[in-house]
Short mmCIF file of C-alpha atoms in Angstrom, two decimals:
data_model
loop_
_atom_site.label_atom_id
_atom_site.label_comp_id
_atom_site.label_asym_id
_atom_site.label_seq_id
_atom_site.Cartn_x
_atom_site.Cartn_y
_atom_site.Cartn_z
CA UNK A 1234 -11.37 -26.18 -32.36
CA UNK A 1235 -9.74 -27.57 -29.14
CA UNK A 1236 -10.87 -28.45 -26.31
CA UNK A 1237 -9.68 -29.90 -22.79
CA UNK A 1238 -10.17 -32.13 -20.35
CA UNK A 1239 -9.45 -31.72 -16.70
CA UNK A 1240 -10.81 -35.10 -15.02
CA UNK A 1241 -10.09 -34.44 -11.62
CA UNK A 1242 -12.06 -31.55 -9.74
CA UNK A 1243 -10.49 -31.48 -6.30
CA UNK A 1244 -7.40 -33.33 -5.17
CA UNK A 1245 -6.29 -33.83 -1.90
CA UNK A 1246 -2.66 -34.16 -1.04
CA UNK A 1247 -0.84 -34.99 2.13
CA UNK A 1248 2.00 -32.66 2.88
CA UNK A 1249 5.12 -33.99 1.53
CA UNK A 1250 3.54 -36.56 -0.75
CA UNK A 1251 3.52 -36.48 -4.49
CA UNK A 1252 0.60 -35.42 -6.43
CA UNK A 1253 -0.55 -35.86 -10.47
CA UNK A 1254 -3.22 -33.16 -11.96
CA UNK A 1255 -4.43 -34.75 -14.86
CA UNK A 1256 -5.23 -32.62 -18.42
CA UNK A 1257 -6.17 -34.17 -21.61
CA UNK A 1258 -6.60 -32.53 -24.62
CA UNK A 1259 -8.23 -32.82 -28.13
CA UNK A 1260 -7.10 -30.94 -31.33
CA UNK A 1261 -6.59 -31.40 -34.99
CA UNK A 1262 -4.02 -29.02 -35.50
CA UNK A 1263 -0.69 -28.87 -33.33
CA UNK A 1264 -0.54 -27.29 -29.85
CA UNK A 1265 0.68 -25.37 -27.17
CA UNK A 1266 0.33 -26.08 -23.75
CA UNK A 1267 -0.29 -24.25 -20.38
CA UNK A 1268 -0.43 -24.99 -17.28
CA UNK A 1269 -1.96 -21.79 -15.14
CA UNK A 1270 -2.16 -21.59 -10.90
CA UNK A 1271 -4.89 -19.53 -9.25
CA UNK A 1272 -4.57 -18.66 -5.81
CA UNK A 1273 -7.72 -17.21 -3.34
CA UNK A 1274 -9.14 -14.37 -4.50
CA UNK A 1275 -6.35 -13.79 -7.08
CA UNK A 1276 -5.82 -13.80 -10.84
CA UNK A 1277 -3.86 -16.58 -12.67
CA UNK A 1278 -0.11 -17.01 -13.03
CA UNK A 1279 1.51 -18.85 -15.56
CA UNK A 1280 2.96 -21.91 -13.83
CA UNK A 1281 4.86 -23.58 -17.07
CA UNK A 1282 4.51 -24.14 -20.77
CA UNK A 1283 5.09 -26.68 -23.59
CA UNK A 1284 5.68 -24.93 -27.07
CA UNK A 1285 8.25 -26.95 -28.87
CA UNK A 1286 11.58 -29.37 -27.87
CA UNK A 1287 12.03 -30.85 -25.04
CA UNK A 1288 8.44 -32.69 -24.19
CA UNK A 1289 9.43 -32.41 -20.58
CA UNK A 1290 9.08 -28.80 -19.41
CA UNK A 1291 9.34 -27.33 -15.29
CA UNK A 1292 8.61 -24.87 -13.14
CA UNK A 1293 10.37 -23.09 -10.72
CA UNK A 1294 8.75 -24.37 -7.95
CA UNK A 1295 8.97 -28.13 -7.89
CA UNK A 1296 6.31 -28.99 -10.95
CA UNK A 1297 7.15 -30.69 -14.06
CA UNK A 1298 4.75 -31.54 -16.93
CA UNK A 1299 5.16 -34.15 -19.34
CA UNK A 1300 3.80 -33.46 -23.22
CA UNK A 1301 2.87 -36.71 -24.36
CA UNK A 1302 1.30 -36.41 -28.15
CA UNK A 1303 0.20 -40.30 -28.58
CA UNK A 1304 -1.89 -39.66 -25.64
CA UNK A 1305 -2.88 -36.18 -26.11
CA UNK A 1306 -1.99 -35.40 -22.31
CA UNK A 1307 0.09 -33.14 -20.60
CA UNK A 1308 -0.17 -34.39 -16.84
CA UNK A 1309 1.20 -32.02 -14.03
CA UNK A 1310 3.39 -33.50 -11.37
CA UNK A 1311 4.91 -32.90 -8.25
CA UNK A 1312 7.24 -35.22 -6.60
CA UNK A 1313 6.46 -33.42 -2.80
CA UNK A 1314 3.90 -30.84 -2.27
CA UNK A 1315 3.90 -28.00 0.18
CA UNK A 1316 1.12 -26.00 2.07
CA UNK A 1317 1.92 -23.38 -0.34
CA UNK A 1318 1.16 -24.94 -3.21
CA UNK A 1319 -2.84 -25.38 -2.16
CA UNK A 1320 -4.64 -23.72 -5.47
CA UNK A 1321 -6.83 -24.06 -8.33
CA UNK A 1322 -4.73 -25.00 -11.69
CA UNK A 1323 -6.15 -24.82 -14.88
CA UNK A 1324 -4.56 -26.61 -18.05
CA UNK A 1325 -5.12 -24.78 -21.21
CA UNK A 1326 -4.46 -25.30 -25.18
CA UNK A 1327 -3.64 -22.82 -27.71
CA UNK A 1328 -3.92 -24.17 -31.18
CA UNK A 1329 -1.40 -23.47 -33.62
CA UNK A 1330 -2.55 -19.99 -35.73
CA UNK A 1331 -4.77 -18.92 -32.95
CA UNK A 1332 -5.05 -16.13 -30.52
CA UNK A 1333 -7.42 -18.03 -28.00
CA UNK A 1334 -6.82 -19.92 -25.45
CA UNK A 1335 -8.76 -22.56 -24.27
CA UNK A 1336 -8.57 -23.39 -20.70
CA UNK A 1337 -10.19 -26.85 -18.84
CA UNK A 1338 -12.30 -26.32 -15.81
CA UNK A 1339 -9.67 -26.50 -13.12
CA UNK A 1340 -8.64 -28.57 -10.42
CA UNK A 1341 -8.37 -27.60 -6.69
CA UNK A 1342 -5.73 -29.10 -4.97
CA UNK A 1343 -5.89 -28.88 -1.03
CA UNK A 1344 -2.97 -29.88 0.67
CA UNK A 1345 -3.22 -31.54 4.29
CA UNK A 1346 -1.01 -30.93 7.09
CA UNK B 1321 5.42 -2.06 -13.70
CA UNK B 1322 1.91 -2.37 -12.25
CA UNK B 1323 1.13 -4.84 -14.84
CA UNK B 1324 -2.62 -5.89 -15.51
CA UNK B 1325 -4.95 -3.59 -13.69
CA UNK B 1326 -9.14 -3.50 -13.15
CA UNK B 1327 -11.37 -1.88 -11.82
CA UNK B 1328 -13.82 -2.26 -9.98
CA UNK B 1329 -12.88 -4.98 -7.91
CA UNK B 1330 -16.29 -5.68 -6.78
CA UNK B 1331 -19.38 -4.43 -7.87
CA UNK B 1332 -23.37 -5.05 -7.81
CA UNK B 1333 -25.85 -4.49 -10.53
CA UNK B 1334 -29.52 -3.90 -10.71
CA UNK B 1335 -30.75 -6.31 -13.68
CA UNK B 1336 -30.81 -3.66 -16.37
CA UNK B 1337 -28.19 -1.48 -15.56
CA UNK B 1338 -25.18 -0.60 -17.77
CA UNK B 1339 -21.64 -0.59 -16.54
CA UNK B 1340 -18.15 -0.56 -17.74
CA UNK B 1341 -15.22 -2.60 -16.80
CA UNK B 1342 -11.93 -0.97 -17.34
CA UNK B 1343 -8.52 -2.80 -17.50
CA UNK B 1344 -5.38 -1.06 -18.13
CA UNK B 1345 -1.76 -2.76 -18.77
CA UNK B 1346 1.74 -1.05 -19.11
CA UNK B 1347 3.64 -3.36 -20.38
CA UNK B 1348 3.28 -2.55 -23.90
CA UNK B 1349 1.48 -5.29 -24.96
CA UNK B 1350 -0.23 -5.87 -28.18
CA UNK B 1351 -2.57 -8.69 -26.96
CA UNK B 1352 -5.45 -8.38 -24.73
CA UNK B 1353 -8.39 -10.43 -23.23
CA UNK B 1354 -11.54 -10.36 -21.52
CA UNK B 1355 -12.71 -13.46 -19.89
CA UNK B 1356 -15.18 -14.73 -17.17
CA UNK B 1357 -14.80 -17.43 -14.35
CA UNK B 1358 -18.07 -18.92 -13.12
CA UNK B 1359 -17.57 -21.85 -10.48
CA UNK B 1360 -16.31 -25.24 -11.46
CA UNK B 1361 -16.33 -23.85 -15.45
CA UNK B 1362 -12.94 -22.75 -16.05
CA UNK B 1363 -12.26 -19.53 -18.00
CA UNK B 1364 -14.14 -18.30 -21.38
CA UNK B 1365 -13.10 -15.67 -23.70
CA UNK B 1366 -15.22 -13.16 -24.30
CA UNK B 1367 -13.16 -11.07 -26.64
CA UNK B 1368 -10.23 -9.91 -27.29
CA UNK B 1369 -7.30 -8.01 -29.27
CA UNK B 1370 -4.71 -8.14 -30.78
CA UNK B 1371 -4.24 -4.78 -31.38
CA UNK B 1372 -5.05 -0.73 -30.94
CA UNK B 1373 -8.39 -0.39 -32.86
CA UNK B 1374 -8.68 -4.44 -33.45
CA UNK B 1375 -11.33 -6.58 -31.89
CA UNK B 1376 -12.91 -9.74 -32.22
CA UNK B 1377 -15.08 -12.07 -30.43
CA UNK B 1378 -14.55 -14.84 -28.06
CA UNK B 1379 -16.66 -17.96 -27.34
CA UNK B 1380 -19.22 -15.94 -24.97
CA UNK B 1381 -19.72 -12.31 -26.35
CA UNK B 1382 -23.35 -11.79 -26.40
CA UNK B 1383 -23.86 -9.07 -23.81
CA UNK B 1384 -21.17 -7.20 -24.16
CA UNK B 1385 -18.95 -4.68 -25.89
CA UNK B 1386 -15.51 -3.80 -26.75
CA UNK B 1387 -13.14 -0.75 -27.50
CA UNK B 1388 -9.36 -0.50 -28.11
CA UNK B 1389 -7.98 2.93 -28.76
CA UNK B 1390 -5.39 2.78 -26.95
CA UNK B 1391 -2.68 0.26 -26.53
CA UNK B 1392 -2.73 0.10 -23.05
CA UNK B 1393 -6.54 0.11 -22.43
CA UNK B 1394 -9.45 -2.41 -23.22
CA UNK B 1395 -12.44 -1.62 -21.31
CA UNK B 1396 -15.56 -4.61 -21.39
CA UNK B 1397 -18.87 -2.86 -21.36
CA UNK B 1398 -22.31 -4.58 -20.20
CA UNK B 1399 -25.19 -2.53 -21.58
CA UNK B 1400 -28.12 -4.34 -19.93
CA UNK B 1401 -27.05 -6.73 -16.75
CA UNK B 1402 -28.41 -9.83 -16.53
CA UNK B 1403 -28.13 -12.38 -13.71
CA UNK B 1404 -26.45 -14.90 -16.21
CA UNK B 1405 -23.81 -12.46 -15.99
CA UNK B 1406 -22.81 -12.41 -12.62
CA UNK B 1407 -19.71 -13.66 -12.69
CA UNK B 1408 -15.32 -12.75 -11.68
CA UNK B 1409 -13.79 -11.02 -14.72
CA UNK B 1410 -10.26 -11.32 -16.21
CA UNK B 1411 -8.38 -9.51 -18.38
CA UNK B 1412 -4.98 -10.27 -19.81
CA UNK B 1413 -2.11 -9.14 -21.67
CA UNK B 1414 -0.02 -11.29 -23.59
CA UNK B 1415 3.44 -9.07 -25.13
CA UNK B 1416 4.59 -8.44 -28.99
CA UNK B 1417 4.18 -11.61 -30.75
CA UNK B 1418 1.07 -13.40 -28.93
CA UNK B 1419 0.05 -16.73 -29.49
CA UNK B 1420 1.97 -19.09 -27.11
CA UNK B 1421 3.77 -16.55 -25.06
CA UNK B 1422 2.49 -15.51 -21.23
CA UNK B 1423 -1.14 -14.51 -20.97
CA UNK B 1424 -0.81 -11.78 -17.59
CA UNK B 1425 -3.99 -11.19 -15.80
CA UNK B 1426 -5.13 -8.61 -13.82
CA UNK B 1427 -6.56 -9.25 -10.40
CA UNK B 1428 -10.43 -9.83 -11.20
CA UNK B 1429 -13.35 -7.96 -10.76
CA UNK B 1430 -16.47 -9.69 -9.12
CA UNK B 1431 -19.81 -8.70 -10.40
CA UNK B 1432 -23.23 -9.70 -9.25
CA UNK B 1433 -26.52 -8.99 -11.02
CA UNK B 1434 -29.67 -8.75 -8.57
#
């Protein structure tokens, strides 16, 4: 089974300043990682994955993630954040063999003009 | 392509009433998903497929039913509502080869049990 961590439930950002979401995970078999976006009253988009390479993977609207196995994390950055990007984001696992995803509780950013 | 759609989008529920959820997606794709979003708990799967006439449960099932005859249909069915189940539903289509590719969702459909 796998689970995941989201420790932060609301972040707020300055315009224009960076921003970290933070997502921890535990599993004991090998992973995939998501990172999902949910605006107001909509469903969730896929905002960028991790399933194998490169451990650095990006979006293409600013984020970047960072798959980091000794610390079972898979932080999501930004180096400037916009109005726009003001959402929930949920980090989820998928564990190798399996159909389910597991998502974390979410975080809402809130970005201040 | 329309994608992932539901319907309703909202509805409201006498405790005991029966009601189906229908999604529909055209993209073809083999995978789909029910799940539910209560505040501050992230998503939970409440079944899915992974294929025309294949179904199987999630983490939260109890309550509710499944069908897949069709490829591009998966309709969630509540047979008595319960307040516990108020709730915004998802459902999701992932394409051919599941497992680590896109999950799509449709737009949601908000439910309330009185």
């Amino acid at each position: 089974a796998q689970s995941v961590t989201q420790l932060d439930s609301q972040v707020p950002v300055f315009e224009e300043a960076p921003v970290e979401l933070r997502c921890n995970y535990s599993s004991s078999v090998s992973v995939y990682l998501f990172w999902y976006v949910q605006y107001p009253n909509q469903g969730l988009q896929l905002l960028l994955k991790y399933l194998s390479g490169s451990t650095l993977v990006e979006s293409i609207n600013g984020f970047e993630a960072e798959f980091n196995k000794s610390q079972t994390s898979f932080h999501l950055r930004k180096p400037s954040v916009h109005i726009s990007d003001t959402a929930e984001y949920f980090c989820a696992v998928l564990g190798a063999g399996s159909y389910q995803l597991t998502f974390g509780k979410g975080t809402k950013l809130s970005v201040i003009p | 392509n329309a994608g992932v759609t539901q319907t309703p989008k909202f509805r409201i529920l006498k405790i005991g009433q029966s009601m189906t959820l229908q999604c529909t997606q055209d993209m073809n794709h083999n995978y789909m998903y029910w799940y539910r979003q209560d505040p501050g708990m992230g998503l939970k799967l409440i079944y899915y497929s992974v294929g025309a006439g294949i179904t199987d449960k999630g983490e939260v099932p109890n309550g509710y039913n499944v069908s897949r005859s069709t490829t591009e249909d998966f309709p969630l069915r509540l047979e008595l509502a319960a307040p516990s189940q108020t709730s915004v539903y998802f459902c999701a289509s992932e394409g051919l080869a599941g497992g680590g590719e896109t999950q799509y969702f449709g737009p949601g459909t908000r439910l309330l049990v009185l």
